[in-house]
Amino acid sequence: MKWLRILLGAILLLFLQMAIFNHLHLWGLCHPFIYILLLLCMPLMPRWAEILTGFALGCLMDCICSTPGIHTSACVLISWLRPIMLSRMVQDSERLVSAIVPETIG
């Protein structure tokens, strides 16, 4: 049930990115990319699975936005840095695992 809620939230976030935020130009300079929240808020997984998820999400966004690898490289970098950032912010690993559950995010 938990994974179903995460999957539905991810689909909703990707739909919002495609339908609204890809066409929103802030001050004529930039586009907001809210799909990055998927990578930052996903539950703890093995490192290879996080990087693979980042790669898949980046490839999907590259296909949607017609950009050659920009989103893929950024998503893989974020997926690779995420465990390092989390371990620096939270010293106790038990607290890290118990604090990051989808029910407490948002």
PDB file of N, CA and C in Angstrom:
ATOM      1  N   MET A   1       0.823  -1.195   0.000  1.00  0.00           N
ATOM      2  CA  MET A   1       0.000   0.000   0.000  1.00  0.00           C
ATOM      3  C   MET A   1       0.869   1.263   0.000  1.00  0.00           C
ATOM      4  N   LYS A   2       1.964   1.200   0.760  1.00  0.00           N
ATOM      5  CA  LYS A   2       2.861   2.351   0.831  1.00  0.00           C
ATOM      6  C   LYS A   2       3.473   2.649  -0.534  1.00  0.00           C
ATOM      7  N   TRP A   3       3.896   1.605  -1.254  1.00  0.00           N
ATOM      8  CA  TRP A   3       4.517   1.808  -2.560  1.00  0.00           C
ATOM      9  C   TRP A   3       3.505   2.305  -3.586  1.00  0.00           C
ATOM     10  N   LEU A   4       2.249   1.905  -3.426  1.00  0.00           N
ATOM     11  CA  LEU A   4       1.213   2.386  -4.332  1.00  0.00           C
ATOM     12  C   LEU A   4       1.007   3.890  -4.165  1.00  0.00           C
ATOM     13  N   ARG A   5       1.004   4.378  -2.919  1.00  0.00           N
ATOM     14  CA  ARG A   5       0.872   5.808  -2.669  1.00  0.00           C
ATOM     15  C   ARG A   5       2.061   6.573  -3.241  1.00  0.00           C
ATOM     16  N   ILE A   6       3.256   6.009  -3.103  1.00  0.00           N
ATOM     17  CA  ILE A   6       4.452   6.662  -3.646  1.00  0.00           C
ATOM     18  C   ILE A   6       4.372   6.720  -5.172  1.00  0.00           C
ATOM     19  N   LEU A   7       3.953   5.624  -5.783  1.00  0.00           N
ATOM     20  CA  LEU A   7       3.851   5.569  -7.242  1.00  0.00           C
ATOM     21  C   LEU A   7       2.803   6.550  -7.756  1.00  0.00           C
ATOM     22  N   LEU A   8       1.658   6.613  -7.106  1.00  0.00           N
ATOM     23  CA  LEU A   8       0.622   7.557  -7.528  1.00  0.00           C
ATOM     24  C   LEU A   8       1.070   9.005  -7.340  1.00  0.00           C
ATOM     25  N   GLY A   9       1.776   9.274  -6.249  1.00  0.00           N
ATOM     26  CA  GLY A   9       2.324  10.618  -6.042  1.00  0.00           C
ATOM     27  C   GLY A   9       3.350  10.981  -7.104  1.00  0.00           C
ATOM     28  N   ALA A  10       4.173  10.010  -7.499  1.00  0.00           N
ATOM     29  CA  ALA A  10       5.170  10.251  -8.538  1.00  0.00           C
ATOM     30  C   ALA A  10       4.508  10.528  -9.883  1.00  0.00           C
ATOM     31  N   ILE A  11       3.481   9.776 -10.197  1.00  0.00           N
ATOM     32  CA  ILE A  11       2.769  10.001 -11.461  1.00  0.00           C
ATOM     33  C   ILE A  11       2.117  11.374 -11.462  1.00  0.00           C
ATOM     34  N   LEU A  12       1.516  11.752 -10.337  1.00  0.00           N
ATOM     35  CA  LEU A  12       0.898  13.071 -10.236  1.00  0.00           C
ATOM     36  C   LEU A  12       1.939  14.181 -10.381  1.00  0.00           C
ATOM     37  N   LEU A  13       3.079  14.022  -9.737  1.00  0.00           N
ATOM     38  CA  LEU A  13       4.132  15.035  -9.816  1.00  0.00           C
ATOM     39  C   LEU A  13       4.688  15.151 -11.235  1.00  0.00           C
ATOM     40  N   LEU A  14       4.863  14.028 -11.913  1.00  0.00           N
ATOM     41  CA  LEU A  14       5.332  14.068 -13.307  1.00  0.00           C
ATOM     42  C   LEU A  14       4.291  14.698 -14.224  1.00  0.00           C
ATOM     43  N   PHE A  15       3.012  14.406 -13.974  1.00  0.00           N
ATOM     44  CA  PHE A  15       1.963  15.020 -14.780  1.00  0.00           C
ATOM     45  C   PHE A  15       1.949  16.536 -14.585  1.00  0.00           C
ATOM     46  N   LEU A  16       2.082  16.988 -13.327  1.00  0.00           N
ATOM     47  CA  LEU A  16       2.137  18.428 -13.069  1.00  0.00           C
ATOM     48  C   LEU A  16       3.344  19.073 -13.743  1.00  0.00           C
ATOM     49  N   GLN A  17       4.471  18.371 -13.730  1.00  0.00           N
ATOM     50  CA  GLN A  17       5.670  18.889 -14.390  1.00  0.00           C
ATOM     51  C   GLN A  17       5.428  19.046 -15.882  1.00  0.00           C
ATOM     52  N   MET A  18       4.829  18.026 -16.507  1.00  0.00           N
ATOM     53  CA  MET A  18       4.605  18.071 -17.952  1.00  0.00           C
ATOM     54  C   MET A  18       3.526  19.073 -18.337  1.00  0.00           C
ATOM     55  N   ALA A  19       2.446  19.111 -17.571  1.00  0.00           N
ATOM     56  CA  ALA A  19       1.299  19.925 -17.967  1.00  0.00           C
ATOM     57  C   ALA A  19       1.449  21.396 -17.597  1.00  0.00           C
ATOM     58  N   ILE A  20       2.057  21.674 -16.459  1.00  0.00           N
ATOM     59  CA  ILE A  20       2.083  23.056 -15.974  1.00  0.00           C
ATOM     60  C   ILE A  20       3.488  23.636 -15.950  1.00  0.00           C
ATOM     61  N   PHE A  21       4.399  22.981 -15.246  1.00  0.00           N
ATOM     62  CA  PHE A  21       5.685  23.596 -14.954  1.00  0.00           C
ATOM     63  C   PHE A  21       6.640  23.643 -16.143  1.00  0.00           C
ATOM     64  N   ASN A  22       6.471  22.782 -17.140  1.00  0.00           N
ATOM     65  CA  ASN A  22       7.311  22.890 -18.336  1.00  0.00           C
ATOM     66  C   ASN A  22       6.960  24.117 -19.171  1.00  0.00           C
ATOM     67  N   HIS A  23       5.749  24.633 -19.004  1.00  0.00           N
ATOM     68  CA  HIS A  23       5.309  25.792 -19.771  1.00  0.00           C
ATOM     69  C   HIS A  23       5.368  27.080 -18.964  1.00  0.00           C
ATOM     70  N   LEU A  24       5.848  26.997 -17.747  1.00  0.00           N
ATOM     71  CA  LEU A  24       5.929  28.157 -16.877  1.00  0.00           C
ATOM     72  C   LEU A  24       7.334  28.753 -16.973  1.00  0.00           C
ATOM     73  N   HIS A  25       7.414  29.987 -17.383  1.00  0.00           N
ATOM     74  CA  HIS A  25       8.700  30.670 -17.515  1.00  0.00           C
ATOM     75  C   HIS A  25       8.770  31.752 -16.441  1.00  0.00           C
ATOM     76  N   LEU A  26       9.628  31.557 -15.464  1.00  0.00           N
ATOM     77  CA  LEU A  26       9.765  32.529 -14.387  1.00  0.00           C
ATOM     78  C   LEU A  26      10.662  33.670 -14.841  1.00  0.00           C
ATOM     79  N   TRP A  27      10.081  34.845 -14.943  1.00  0.00           N
ATOM     80  CA  TRP A  27      10.783  36.050 -15.363  1.00  0.00           C
ATOM     81  C   TRP A  27      11.474  35.898 -16.722  1.00  0.00           C
ATOM     82  N   GLY A  28      11.007  34.957 -17.516  1.00  0.00           N
ATOM     83  CA  GLY A  28      11.593  34.728 -18.828  1.00  0.00           C
ATOM     84  C   GLY A  28      12.962  34.089 -18.805  1.00  0.00           C
ATOM     85  N   LEU A  29      13.394  33.613 -17.639  1.00  0.00           N
ATOM     86  CA  LEU A  29      14.750  33.083 -17.499  1.00  0.00           C
ATOM     87  C   LEU A  29      14.824  31.599 -17.176  1.00  0.00           C
ATOM     88  N   CYS A  30      13.902  31.093 -16.390  1.00  0.00           N
ATOM     89  CA  CYS A  30      14.070  29.717 -15.917  1.00  0.00           C
ATOM     90  C   CYS A  30      12.742  28.973 -15.839  1.00  0.00           C
ATOM     91  N   HIS A  31      12.844  27.658 -15.775  1.00  0.00           N
ATOM     92  CA  HIS A  31      11.699  26.766 -15.625  1.00  0.00           C
ATOM     93  C   HIS A  31      11.824  26.069 -14.276  1.00  0.00           C
ATOM     94  N   PRO A  32      10.767  25.995 -13.493  1.00  0.00           N
ATOM     95  CA  PRO A  32      10.848  25.241 -12.238  1.00  0.00           C
ATOM     96  C   PRO A  32      10.748  23.737 -12.519  1.00  0.00           C
ATOM     97  N   PHE A  33      11.642  22.977 -11.936  1.00  0.00           N
ATOM     98  CA  PHE A  33      11.625  21.522 -12.084  1.00  0.00           C
ATOM     99  C   PHE A  33      11.276  20.898 -10.745  1.00  0.00           C
ATOM    100  N   ILE A  34       9.998  20.600 -10.562  1.00  0.00           N
ATOM    101  CA  ILE A  34       9.556  20.035  -9.293  1.00  0.00           C
ATOM    102  C   ILE A  34       9.725  18.520  -9.244  1.00  0.00           C
ATOM    103  N   TYR A  35      10.000  17.887 -10.376  1.00  0.00           N
ATOM    104  CA  TYR A  35      10.155  16.440 -10.369  1.00  0.00           C
ATOM    105  C   TYR A  35      11.380  16.001  -9.563  1.00  0.00           C
ATOM    106  N   ILE A  36      12.296  16.921  -9.288  1.00  0.00           N
ATOM    107  CA  ILE A  36      13.476  16.613  -8.476  1.00  0.00           C
ATOM    108  C   ILE A  36      13.055  16.169  -7.072  1.00  0.00           C
ATOM    109  N   LEU A  37      11.883  16.633  -6.622  1.00  0.00           N
ATOM    110  CA  LEU A  37      11.377  16.209  -5.315  1.00  0.00           C
ATOM    111  C   LEU A  37      11.205  14.702  -5.232  1.00  0.00           C
ATOM    112  N   LEU A  38      10.932  14.061  -6.366  1.00  0.00           N
ATOM    113  CA  LEU A  38      10.820  12.596  -6.368  1.00  0.00           C
ATOM    114  C   LEU A  38      12.113  11.946  -5.904  1.00  0.00           C
ATOM    115  N   LEU A  39      13.221  12.474  -6.349  1.00  0.00           N
ATOM    116  CA  LEU A  39      14.514  11.899  -5.966  1.00  0.00           C
ATOM    117  C   LEU A  39      14.866  12.224  -4.521  1.00  0.00           C
ATOM    118  N   LEU A  40      14.552  13.432  -4.101  1.00  0.00           N
ATOM    119  CA  LEU A  40      14.924  13.849  -2.761  1.00  0.00           C
ATOM    120  C   LEU A  40      14.052  13.225  -1.680  1.00  0.00           C
ATOM    121  N   CYS A  41      12.812  12.898  -1.994  1.00  0.00           N
ATOM    122  CA  CYS A  41      11.873  12.387  -0.987  1.00  0.00           C
ATOM    123  C   CYS A  41      11.609  10.897  -1.092  1.00  0.00           C
ATOM    124  N   MET A  42      12.306  10.194  -1.982  1.00  0.00           N
ATOM    125  CA  MET A  42      12.030   8.762  -2.093  1.00  0.00           C
ATOM    126  C   MET A  42      12.566   8.020  -0.864  1.00  0.00           C
ATOM    127  N   PRO A  43      11.952   6.888  -0.526  1.00  0.00           N
ATOM    128  CA  PRO A  43      12.405   6.137   0.644  1.00  0.00           C
ATOM    129  C   PRO A  43      13.808   5.574   0.433  1.00  0.00           C
ATOM    130  N   LEU A  44      14.432   5.197   1.533  1.00  0.00           N
ATOM    131  CA  LEU A  44      15.786   4.646   1.450  1.00  0.00           C
ATOM    132  C   LEU A  44      15.779   3.326   0.700  1.00  0.00           C
ATOM    133  N   MET A  45      16.702   3.204  -0.223  1.00  0.00           N
ATOM    134  CA  MET A  45      16.857   2.006  -1.042  1.00  0.00           C
ATOM    135  C   MET A  45      18.346   1.734  -1.158  1.00  0.00           C
ATOM    136  N   PRO A  46      18.707   0.578  -1.713  1.00  0.00           N
ATOM    137  CA  PRO A  46      20.136   0.373  -2.005  1.00  0.00           C
ATOM    138  C   PRO A  46      20.629   1.442  -2.978  1.00  0.00           C
ATOM    139  N   ARG A  47      21.898   1.742  -2.877  1.00  0.00           N
ATOM    140  CA  ARG A  47      22.456   2.849  -3.666  1.00  0.00           C
ATOM    141  C   ARG A  47      22.294   2.636  -5.167  1.00  0.00           C
ATOM    142  N   TRP A  48      22.477   1.398  -5.624  1.00  0.00           N
ATOM    143  CA  TRP A  48      22.335   1.130  -7.054  1.00  0.00           C
ATOM    144  C   TRP A  48      20.895   1.383  -7.509  1.00  0.00           C
ATOM    145  N   ALA A  49      19.925   1.096  -6.648  1.00  0.00           N
ATOM    146  CA  ALA A  49      18.525   1.316  -7.009  1.00  0.00           C
ATOM    147  C   ALA A  49      18.200   2.811  -7.061  1.00  0.00           C
ATOM    148  N   GLU A  50      18.800   3.593  -6.168  1.00  0.00           N
ATOM    149  CA  GLU A  50      18.583   5.035  -6.200  1.00  0.00           C
ATOM    150  C   GLU A  50      19.159   5.635  -7.481  1.00  0.00           C
ATOM    151  N   ILE A  51      20.352   5.208  -7.852  1.00  0.00           N
ATOM    152  CA  ILE A  51      20.984   5.740  -9.062  1.00  0.00           C
ATOM    153  C   ILE A  51      20.215   5.301 -10.304  1.00  0.00           C
ATOM    154  N   LEU A  52      19.745   4.065 -10.319  1.00  0.00           N
ATOM    155  CA  LEU A  52      18.954   3.580 -11.447  1.00  0.00           C
ATOM    156  C   LEU A  52      17.628   4.327 -11.551  1.00  0.00           C
ATOM    157  N   THR A  53      17.014   4.622 -10.418  1.00  0.00           N
ATOM    158  CA  THR A  53      15.778   5.409 -10.415  1.00  0.00           C
ATOM    159  C   THR A  53      16.041   6.822 -10.945  1.00  0.00           C
ATOM    160  N   GLY A  54      17.140   7.420 -10.520  1.00  0.00           N
ATOM    161  CA  GLY A  54      17.501   8.744 -11.029  1.00  0.00           C
ATOM    162  C   GLY A  54      17.754   8.732 -12.526  1.00  0.00           C
ATOM    163  N   PHE A  55      18.408   7.675 -13.002  1.00  0.00           N
ATOM    164  CA  PHE A  55      18.668   7.561 -14.435  1.00  0.00           C
ATOM    165  C   PHE A  55      17.364   7.440 -15.217  1.00  0.00           C
ATOM    166  N   ALA A  56      16.457   6.592 -14.736  1.00  0.00           N
ATOM    167  CA  ALA A  56      15.180   6.395 -15.428  1.00  0.00           C
ATOM    168  C   ALA A  56      14.347   7.680 -15.430  1.00  0.00           C
ATOM    169  N   LEU A  57      14.304   8.357 -14.299  1.00  0.00           N
ATOM    170  CA  LEU A  57      13.549   9.600 -14.224  1.00  0.00           C
ATOM    171  C   LEU A  57      14.160  10.666 -15.125  1.00  0.00           C
ATOM    172  N   GLY A  58      15.480  10.757 -15.142  1.00  0.00           N
ATOM    173  CA  GLY A  58      16.153  11.724 -16.009  1.00  0.00           C
ATOM    174  C   GLY A  58      15.931  11.435 -17.480  1.00  0.00           C
ATOM    175  N   CYS A  59      15.991  10.159 -17.849  1.00  0.00           N
ATOM    176  CA  CYS A  59      15.734   9.794 -19.249  1.00  0.00           C
ATOM    177  C   CYS A  59      14.308  10.140 -19.662  1.00  0.00           C
ATOM    178  N   LEU A  60      13.359   9.879 -18.760  1.00  0.00           N
ATOM    179  CA  LEU A  60      11.965  10.216 -19.043  1.00  0.00           C
ATOM    180  C   LEU A  60      11.801  11.716 -19.253  1.00  0.00           C
ATOM    181  N   MET A  61      12.411  12.509 -18.390  1.00  0.00           N
ATOM    182  CA  MET A  61      12.295  13.957 -18.531  1.00  0.00           C
ATOM    183  C   MET A  61      13.049  14.462 -19.760  1.00  0.00           C
ATOM    184  N   ASP A  62      14.156  13.826 -20.122  1.00  0.00           N
ATOM    185  CA  ASP A  62      14.857  14.210 -21.350  1.00  0.00           C
ATOM    186  C   ASP A  62      13.995  13.949 -22.578  1.00  0.00           C
ATOM    187  N   CYS A  63      13.274  12.843 -22.578  1.00  0.00           N
ATOM    188  CA  CYS A  63      12.384  12.546 -23.705  1.00  0.00           C
ATOM    189  C   CYS A  63      11.237  13.547 -23.775  1.00  0.00           C
ATOM    190  N   ILE A  64      10.700  13.921 -22.630  1.00  0.00           N
ATOM    191  CA  ILE A  64       9.581  14.861 -22.592  1.00  0.00           C
ATOM    192  C   ILE A  64      10.028  16.261 -22.996  1.00  0.00           C
ATOM    193  N   CYS A  65      11.170  16.699 -22.492  1.00  0.00           N
ATOM    194  CA  CYS A  65      11.637  18.072 -22.725  1.00  0.00           C
ATOM    195  C   CYS A  65      12.517  18.214 -23.956  1.00  0.00           C
ATOM    196  N   SER A  66      12.844  17.123 -24.632  1.00  0.00           N
ATOM    197  CA  SER A  66      13.716  17.129 -25.812  1.00  0.00           C
ATOM    198  C   SER A  66      15.078  17.738 -25.503  1.00  0.00           C
ATOM    199  N   THR A  67      15.647  17.318 -24.389  1.00  0.00           N
ATOM    200  CA  THR A  67      16.994  17.755 -24.027  1.00  0.00           C
ATOM    201  C   THR A  67      17.907  16.539 -24.048  1.00  0.00           C
ATOM    202  N   PRO A  68      19.067  16.639 -24.645  1.00  0.00           N
ATOM    203  CA  PRO A  68      19.942  15.472 -24.804  1.00  0.00           C
ATOM    204  C   PRO A  68      20.805  15.175 -23.573  1.00  0.00           C
ATOM    205  N   GLY A  69      20.218  14.580 -22.550  1.00  0.00           N
ATOM    206  CA  GLY A  69      21.002  14.104 -21.418  1.00  0.00           C
ATOM    207  C   GLY A  69      21.176  15.061 -20.260  1.00  0.00           C
ATOM    208  N   ILE A  70      20.619  16.241 -20.349  1.00  0.00           N
ATOM    209  CA  ILE A  70      20.791  17.221 -19.275  1.00  0.00           C
ATOM    210  C   ILE A  70      20.103  16.742 -18.000  1.00  0.00           C
ATOM    211  N   HIS A  71      18.850  16.347 -18.110  1.00  0.00           N
ATOM    212  CA  HIS A  71      18.104  15.890 -16.946  1.00  0.00           C
ATOM    213  C   HIS A  71      18.673  14.570 -16.410  1.00  0.00           C
ATOM    214  N   THR A  72      19.107  13.703 -17.303  1.00  0.00           N
ATOM    215  CA  THR A  72      19.661  12.420 -16.874  1.00  0.00           C
ATOM    216  C   THR A  72      20.912  12.622 -16.032  1.00  0.00           C
ATOM    217  N   SER A  73      21.809  13.451 -16.495  1.00  0.00           N
ATOM    218  CA  SER A  73      23.041  13.659 -15.732  1.00  0.00           C
ATOM    219  C   SER A  73      22.759  14.344 -14.397  1.00  0.00           C
ATOM    220  N   ALA A  74      21.837  15.289 -14.366  1.00  0.00           N
ATOM    221  CA  ALA A  74      21.500  15.965 -13.111  1.00  0.00           C
ATOM    222  C   ALA A  74      20.830  15.003 -12.130  1.00  0.00           C
ATOM    223  N   CYS A  75      19.930  14.166 -12.615  1.00  0.00           N
ATOM    224  CA  CYS A  75      19.233  13.216 -11.732  1.00  0.00           C
ATOM    225  C   CYS A  75      20.180  12.146 -11.193  1.00  0.00           C
ATOM    226  N   VAL A  76      21.093  11.676 -12.011  1.00  0.00           N
ATOM    227  CA  VAL A  76      22.062  10.687 -11.533  1.00  0.00           C
ATOM    228  C   VAL A  76      22.982  11.319 -10.487  1.00  0.00           C
ATOM    229  N   LEU A  77      23.406  12.543 -10.698  1.00  0.00           N
ATOM    230  CA  LEU A  77      24.237  13.229  -9.718  1.00  0.00           C
ATOM    231  C   LEU A  77      23.490  13.428  -8.398  1.00  0.00           C
ATOM    232  N   ILE A  78      22.238  13.841  -8.455  1.00  0.00           N
ATOM    233  CA  ILE A  78      21.444  14.011  -7.236  1.00  0.00           C
ATOM    234  C   ILE A  78      21.259  12.678  -6.537  1.00  0.00           C
ATOM    235  N   SER A  79      20.994  11.615  -7.285  1.00  0.00           N
ATOM    236  CA  SER A  79      20.820  10.281  -6.686  1.00  0.00           C
ATOM    237  C   SER A  79      22.111   9.778  -6.059  1.00  0.00           C
ATOM    238  N   TRP A  80      23.229  10.131  -6.641  1.00  0.00           N
ATOM    239  CA  TRP A  80      24.508   9.695  -6.096  1.00  0.00           C
ATOM    240  C   TRP A  80      24.870  10.476  -4.832  1.00  0.00           C
ATOM    241  N   LEU A  81      24.544  11.769  -4.814  1.00  0.00           N
ATOM    242  CA  LEU A  81      24.874  12.611  -3.664  1.00  0.00           C
ATOM    243  C   LEU A  81      23.882  12.487  -2.506  1.00  0.00           C
ATOM    244  N   ARG A  82      22.682  11.998  -2.755  1.00  0.00           N
ATOM    245  CA  ARG A  82      21.641  11.954  -1.730  1.00  0.00           C
ATOM    246  C   ARG A  82      22.053  11.190  -0.477  1.00  0.00           C
ATOM    247  N   PRO A  83      22.587   9.969  -0.563  1.00  0.00           N
ATOM    248  CA  PRO A  83      22.985   9.272   0.672  1.00  0.00           C
ATOM    249  C   PRO A  83      24.100   9.996   1.431  1.00  0.00           C
ATOM    250  N   ILE A  84      24.990  10.631   0.707  1.00  0.00           N
ATOM    251  CA  ILE A  84      26.076  11.373   1.350  1.00  0.00           C
ATOM    252  C   ILE A  84      25.511  12.563   2.118  1.00  0.00           C
ATOM    253  N   MET A  85      24.592  13.295   1.490  1.00  0.00           N
ATOM    254  CA  MET A  85      23.984  14.443   2.164  1.00  0.00           C
ATOM    255  C   MET A  85      23.165  14.007   3.373  1.00  0.00           C
ATOM    256  N   LEU A  86      22.422  12.916   3.235  1.00  0.00           N
ATOM    257  CA  LEU A  86      21.607  12.442   4.358  1.00  0.00           C
ATOM    258  C   LEU A  86      22.472  11.988   5.526  1.00  0.00           C
ATOM    259  N   SER A  87      23.569  11.307   5.241  1.00  0.00           N
ATOM    260  CA  SER A  87      24.434  10.845   6.328  1.00  0.00           C
ATOM    261  C   SER A  87      25.134  12.009   7.023  1.00  0.00           C
ATOM    262  N   ARG A  88      25.390  13.097   6.308  1.00  0.00           N
ATOM    263  CA  ARG A  88      26.009  14.271   6.936  1.00  0.00           C
ATOM    264  C   ARG A  88      25.002  15.042   7.791  1.00  0.00           C
ATOM    265  N   MET A  89      23.740  15.040   7.370  1.00  0.00           N
ATOM    266  CA  MET A  89      22.725  15.784   8.110  1.00  0.00           C
ATOM    267  C   MET A  89      22.250  15.033   9.351  1.00  0.00           C
ATOM    268  N   VAL A  90      22.195  13.699   9.270  1.00  0.00           N
ATOM    269  CA  VAL A  90      21.705  12.892  10.381  1.00  0.00           C
ATOM    270  C   VAL A  90      22.810  11.916  10.754  1.00  0.00           C
ATOM    271  N   GLN A  91      23.348  12.040  11.956  1.00  0.00           N
ATOM    272  CA  GLN A  91      24.458  11.196  12.378  1.00  0.00           C
ATOM    273  C   GLN A  91      24.009   9.795  12.775  1.00  0.00           C
ATOM    274  N   ASP A  92      22.849   9.669  13.390  1.00  0.00           N
ATOM    275  CA  ASP A  92      22.359   8.386  13.877  1.00  0.00           C
ATOM    276  C   ASP A  92      21.605   7.670  12.753  1.00  0.00           C
ATOM    277  N   SER A  93      22.086   6.513  12.306  1.00  0.00           N
ATOM    278  CA  SER A  93      21.464   5.831  11.177  1.00  0.00           C
ATOM    279  C   SER A  93      20.077   5.300  11.519  1.00  0.00           C
ATOM    280  N   GLU A  94      19.824   4.920  12.779  1.00  0.00           N
ATOM    281  CA  GLU A  94      18.481   4.480  13.157  1.00  0.00           C
ATOM    282  C   GLU A  94      17.495   5.624  13.023  1.00  0.00           C
ATOM    283  N   ARG A  95      17.912   6.776  13.440  1.00  0.00           N
ATOM    284  CA  ARG A  95      17.056   7.953  13.326  1.00  0.00           C
ATOM    285  C   ARG A  95      16.811   8.298  11.867  1.00  0.00           C
ATOM    286  N   LEU A  96      17.808   8.099  11.018  1.00  0.00           N
ATOM    287  CA  LEU A  96      17.668   8.376   9.600  1.00  0.00           C
ATOM    288  C   LEU A  96      16.613   7.470   8.982  1.00  0.00           C
ATOM    289  N   VAL A  97      16.675   6.178   9.283  1.00  0.00           N
ATOM    290  CA  VAL A  97      15.723   5.231   8.700  1.00  0.00           C
ATOM    291  C   VAL A  97      14.319   5.482   9.227  1.00  0.00           C
ATOM    292  N   SER A  98      14.186   5.799  10.515  1.00  0.00           N
ATOM    293  CA  SER A  98      12.857   6.005  11.070  1.00  0.00           C
ATOM    294  C   SER A  98      12.278   7.354  10.699  1.00  0.00           C
ATOM    295  N   ALA A  99      13.127   8.339  10.422  1.00  0.00           N
ATOM    296  CA  ALA A  99      12.632   9.684  10.124  1.00  0.00           C
ATOM    297  C   ALA A  99      12.163   9.829   8.684  1.00  0.00           C
ATOM    298  N   ILE A 100      12.715   9.057   7.772  1.00  0.00           N
ATOM    299  CA  ILE A 100      12.384   9.222   6.376  1.00  0.00           C
ATOM    300  C   ILE A 100      11.424   8.111   5.959  1.00  0.00           C
ATOM    301  N   VAL A 101      10.172   8.354   6.178  1.00  0.00           N
ATOM    302  CA  VAL A 101       9.122   7.477   5.692  1.00  0.00           C
ATOM    303  C   VAL A 101       8.143   8.353   4.937  1.00  0.00           C
ATOM    304  N   PRO A 102       7.539   7.831   3.878  1.00  0.00           N
ATOM    305  CA  PRO A 102       6.672   8.676   3.052  1.00  0.00           C
ATOM    306  C   PRO A 102       5.505   9.306   3.820  1.00  0.00           C
ATOM    307  N   GLU A 103       5.063   8.684   4.899  1.00  0.00           N
ATOM    308  CA  GLU A 103       3.941   9.247   5.652  1.00  0.00           C
ATOM    309  C   GLU A 103       4.315  10.550   6.343  1.00  0.00           C
ATOM    310  N   THR A 104       5.610  10.731   6.668  1.00  0.00           N
ATOM    311  CA  THR A 104       6.016  11.934   7.382  1.00  0.00           C
ATOM    312  C   THR A 104       6.489  13.040   6.464  1.00  0.00           C
ATOM    313  N   ILE A 105       6.628  12.764   5.192  1.00  0.00           N
ATOM    314  CA  ILE A 105       7.091  13.777   4.249  1.00  0.00           C
ATOM    315  C   ILE A 105       5.897  14.550   3.716  1.00  0.00           C
ATOM    316  N   GLY A 106       5.973  15.845   3.802  1.00  0.00           N
ATOM    317  CA  GLY A 106       4.935  16.693   3.262  1.00  0.00           C
ATOM    318  C   GLY A 106       3.839  16.836   4.207  1.00  0.00           C
TER     319      GLY A 106
END
